mmCIF file of C-alpha atoms in Angstrom:
data_model
loop_
_atom_site.group_PDB
_atom_site.id
_atom_site.type_symbol
_atom_site.label_atom_id
_atom_site.label_comp_id
_atom_site.label_asym_id
_atom_site.label_seq_id
_atom_site.Cartn_x
_atom_site.Cartn_y
_atom_site.Cartn_z
ATOM 1 C CA MET C 21 36.427 182.210 92.683
ATOM 2 C CA VAL C 22 32.912 182.656 94.080
ATOM 3 C CA TYR C 23 30.280 179.989 93.585
ATOM 4 C CA PRO C 24 26.558 180.629 93.629
ATOM 5 C CA LYS C 25 24.781 179.646 96.839
ATOM 6 C CA SER C 26 22.905 176.842 95.124
ATOM 7 C CA TYR C 27 26.164 175.181 94.039
ATOM 8 C CA TYR C 28 27.101 173.750 97.438
ATOM 9 C CA PRO C 29 23.808 172.088 98.373
ATOM 10 C CA ASP C 30 23.472 170.480 94.950
ATOM 11 C CA ARG C 31 26.998 169.194 94.982
ATOM 12 C CA ARG C 32 26.650 167.828 98.524
ATOM 13 C CA ARG C 33 23.294 166.233 97.701
ATOM 14 C CA LEU C 34 24.706 164.518 94.604
ATOM 15 C CA PHE C 35 27.724 163.289 96.555
ATOM 16 C CA VAL C 36 25.576 161.814 99.326
ATOM 17 C CA GLN C 37 23.249 160.176 96.826
ATOM 18 C CA GLY C 38 26.203 158.625 95.009
ATOM 19 C CA VAL C 39 27.740 157.311 98.213
ATOM 20 C CA CYS C 40 24.436 155.914 99.433
ATOM 21 C CA LYS C 41 23.961 154.027 96.188
ATOM 22 C CA ARG C 42 27.343 152.319 96.637
ATOM 23 C CA ILE C 43 26.913 151.332 100.274
ATOM 24 C CA GLU C 44 25.163 148.011 100.687
ATOM 25 C CA PRO C 45 23.594 147.185 104.024
ATOM 26 C CA MET C 46 25.919 145.041 106.134
ATOM 27 C CA PRO C 47 24.627 141.511 106.654
ATOM 28 C CA MET C 48 24.408 140.277 110.213
ATOM 29 C CA LYS C 49 27.591 138.570 111.320
ATOM 30 C CA ILE C 50 27.490 134.887 112.205
ATOM 31 C CA THR C 51 27.659 134.456 115.980
ATOM 32 C CA PRO C 52 29.164 131.526 117.904
ATOM 33 C CA GLU C 53 25.678 130.368 118.877
ATOM 34 C CA GLU C 54 24.858 129.767 115.195
ATOM 35 C CA VAL C 55 28.003 127.770 114.395
ATOM 36 C CA ALA C 56 26.749 124.343 115.520
ATOM 37 C CA ASP C 57 23.614 124.496 113.359
ATOM 38 C CA LEU C 58 25.659 125.542 110.324
ATOM 39 C CA VAL C 59 28.227 122.787 110.921
ATOM 40 C CA PHE C 60 25.578 120.073 111.269
ATOM 41 C CA GLU C 61 23.842 121.341 108.146
ATOM 42 C CA ALA C 62 27.087 121.174 106.143
ATOM 43 C CA CYS C 63 28.148 117.783 107.526
ATOM 44 C CA PRO C 64 25.214 115.514 108.393
ATOM 45 C CA SER C 65 27.518 112.596 109.239
ATOM 46 C CA TYR C 66 29.060 114.673 112.026
ATOM 47 C CA ARG C 67 25.612 115.274 113.533
ATOM 48 C CA GLU C 68 25.427 111.564 114.390
ATOM 49 C CA ALA C 69 28.322 112.048 116.826
ATOM 50 C CA TRP C 70 26.164 114.443 118.885
ATOM 51 C CA PRO C 71 23.036 112.407 119.798
ATOM 52 C CA ASP C 72 22.270 114.415 122.948
ATOM 53 C CA LEU C 73 22.762 117.794 121.304
ATOM 54 C CA ASP C 74 19.220 119.076 121.740
ATOM 55 C CA VAL C 75 18.988 118.067 125.406
ATOM 56 C CA GLY C 76 20.025 120.986 127.573
ATOM 57 C CA ARG C 77 21.870 122.722 124.778
ATOM 58 C CA PRO C 78 23.803 125.731 126.104
ATOM 59 C CA ASN C 79 23.489 129.044 124.304
ATOM 60 C CA ASP C 80 26.890 130.474 125.079
ATOM 61 C CA THR C 81 29.903 131.187 122.932
ATOM 62 C CA ILE C 82 31.947 128.340 124.392
ATOM 63 C CA TYR C 83 29.703 125.822 122.651
ATOM 64 C CA SER C 84 31.204 126.460 119.224
ATOM 65 C CA ILE C 85 34.676 125.411 120.412
ATOM 66 C CA PRO C 86 34.022 121.675 121.013
ATOM 67 C CA VAL C 87 31.931 121.530 117.846
ATOM 68 C CA LEU C 88 34.796 122.888 115.736
ATOM 69 C CA ILE C 89 37.413 120.736 117.484
ATOM 70 C CA GLY C 90 35.307 117.659 116.852
ATOM 71 C CA LEU C 91 34.700 118.702 113.252
ATOM 72 C CA ALA C 92 38.452 118.953 112.580
ATOM 73 C CA ARG C 93 38.947 115.436 113.936
ATOM 74 C CA HIS C 94 35.922 114.183 111.998
ATOM 75 C CA VAL C 95 37.243 115.672 108.737
ATOM 76 C CA ALA C 96 40.669 114.097 109.315
ATOM 77 C CA GLY C 97 38.963 110.743 109.931
ATOM 78 C CA MET C 98 36.880 111.127 106.785
ATOM 79 C CA TRP C 99 40.052 111.941 104.867
ATOM 80 C CA ARG C 100 41.712 108.789 106.190
ATOM 81 C CA LYS C 101 38.703 106.707 105.066
ATOM 82 C CA HIS C 102 38.554 108.486 101.678
ATOM 83 C CA GLU C 103 35.008 109.778 102.257
ATOM 84 C CA PHE C 104 35.141 113.062 100.378
ATOM 85 C CA SER C 105 31.460 113.583 99.522
ATOM 86 C CA GLU C 106 30.795 116.191 102.239
ATOM 87 C CA PHE C 107 34.060 118.077 101.789
ATOM 88 C CA PRO C 108 32.808 120.795 99.398
ATOM 89 C CA ALA C 109 30.058 121.813 101.835
ATOM 90 C CA ILE C 110 32.390 121.667 104.845
ATOM 91 C CA PHE C 111 35.142 123.768 103.306
ATOM 92 C CA ASP C 112 32.616 126.242 101.868
ATOM 93 C CA LEU C 113 31.239 126.631 105.388
ATOM 94 C CA ILE C 114 34.712 127.176 106.842
ATOM 95 C CA GLU C 115 35.357 129.904 104.278
ATOM 96 C CA ARG C 116 31.958 131.444 105.050
ATOM 97 C CA LEU C 117 32.709 131.429 108.784
ATOM 98 C CA HIS C 118 36.031 133.165 108.122
ATOM 99 C CA VAL C 119 34.362 135.839 105.988
ATOM 100 C CA GLU C 120 30.961 136.318 107.611
ATOM 101 C CA GLY C 121 31.700 135.388 111.217
ATOM 102 C CA ASN C 122 32.154 137.903 113.991
ATOM 103 C CA LYS C 123 35.549 138.160 115.681
ATOM 104 C CA LYS C 124 34.921 135.293 118.110
ATOM 105 C CA VAL C 125 33.788 132.983 115.321
ATOM 106 C CA VAL C 126 36.867 133.788 113.229
ATOM 107 C CA ASP C 127 39.124 133.162 116.232
ATOM 108 C CA HIS C 128 37.383 129.856 116.966
ATOM 109 C CA VAL C 129 37.630 128.719 113.338
ATOM 110 C CA VAL C 130 41.291 129.681 113.014
ATOM 111 C CA PHE C 131 42.526 128.281 116.299
ATOM 112 C CA TYR C 132 40.146 125.369 116.844
ATOM 113 C CA PHE C 133 39.440 124.090 113.327
ATOM 114 C CA THR C 134 42.168 125.175 110.924
ATOM 115 C CA GLU C 135 45.057 124.600 113.320
ATOM 116 C CA LEU C 136 43.732 121.289 114.631
ATOM 117 C CA LEU C 137 42.911 120.010 111.127
ATOM 118 C CA TYR C 138 46.495 120.642 110.058
ATOM 119 C CA ILE C 139 47.818 118.846 113.156
ATOM 120 C CA GLU C 140 45.401 115.910 112.826
ATOM 121 C CA LEU C 141 46.259 115.377 109.157
ATOM 122 C CA LYS C 142 49.970 115.326 109.948
ATOM 123 C CA LYS C 143 49.349 112.960 112.868
ATOM 124 C CA HIS C 144 47.587 110.496 110.540
ATOM 125 C CA GLY C 145 50.376 110.714 107.960
ATOM 126 C CA ILE C 146 48.280 112.661 105.440
ATOM 127 C CA ASN C 147 49.939 115.500 103.577
ATOM 128 C CA PRO C 148 48.212 118.703 104.842
ATOM 129 C CA ARG C 149 48.699 120.315 101.442
ATOM 130 C CA PHE C 150 45.624 118.395 100.277
ATOM 131 C CA ALA C 151 43.585 120.429 102.761
ATOM 132 C CA GLU C 152 45.232 123.654 101.600
ATOM 133 C CA ARG C 153 43.916 123.063 98.091
ATOM 134 C CA ARG C 154 40.356 122.774 99.366
ATOM 135 C CA LEU C 155 40.461 125.913 101.514
ATOM 136 C CA GLY C 156 39.114 129.194 100.183
ATOM 137 C CA PRO C 157 41.355 132.274 99.910
ATOM 138 C CA VAL C 158 40.613 133.689 103.376
ATOM 139 C CA SER C 159 40.938 130.290 105.063
ATOM 140 C CA PHE C 160 44.210 129.723 103.221
ATOM 141 C CA TYR C 161 45.469 133.104 104.452
ATOM 142 C CA TRP C 162 44.827 132.085 108.059
ATOM 143 C CA LEU C 163 46.447 128.688 107.567
ATOM 144 C CA ASP C 164 49.474 130.429 106.085
ATOM 145 C CA PHE C 165 49.506 132.742 109.113
ATOM 146 C CA LEU C 166 49.489 129.719 111.453
ATOM 147 C CA LYS C 167 52.257 128.027 109.486
ATOM 148 C CA LEU C 168 54.427 131.114 109.796
ATOM 149 C CA ALA C 169 53.626 131.569 113.487
ATOM 150 C CA PHE C 170 54.350 127.953 114.433
ATOM 151 C CA GLY C 171 57.153 127.316 111.945
ATOM 152 C CA TRP C 172 55.299 124.563 110.093
ATOM 153 C CA ARG C 173 56.916 125.308 106.731
#
């Protein structure tokens, strides 16, 4: 079968236009340098634990690690005191970091927040399943991954 010469360009043009309509521009990924500001915005009570934050604040990727470790401990302490008012914002942020964070942010959230939160809750005698119910689907996937990897079932 022979097609007219004008067939190919029109078909290709329509295909490219259709594909371009479906592709949304990718949002910028959240970097480790942005994590602290997002955490303190979601949990103002945790900001009080960092009074000297703005003095000589480093701009490297390592900075997000102590912030997330401290946040996991802070959340476990809040859970023990039954202070749940900031939980929706905190767990929404954790889900957002899992979804919108770059690879380093996801690794930091999985291994320095999710894992430590699970351990801290168990250490305080709190059933970690309460935290599982608050996690979003992606965060729950990573917690399930950790439970399988470490045999926490």
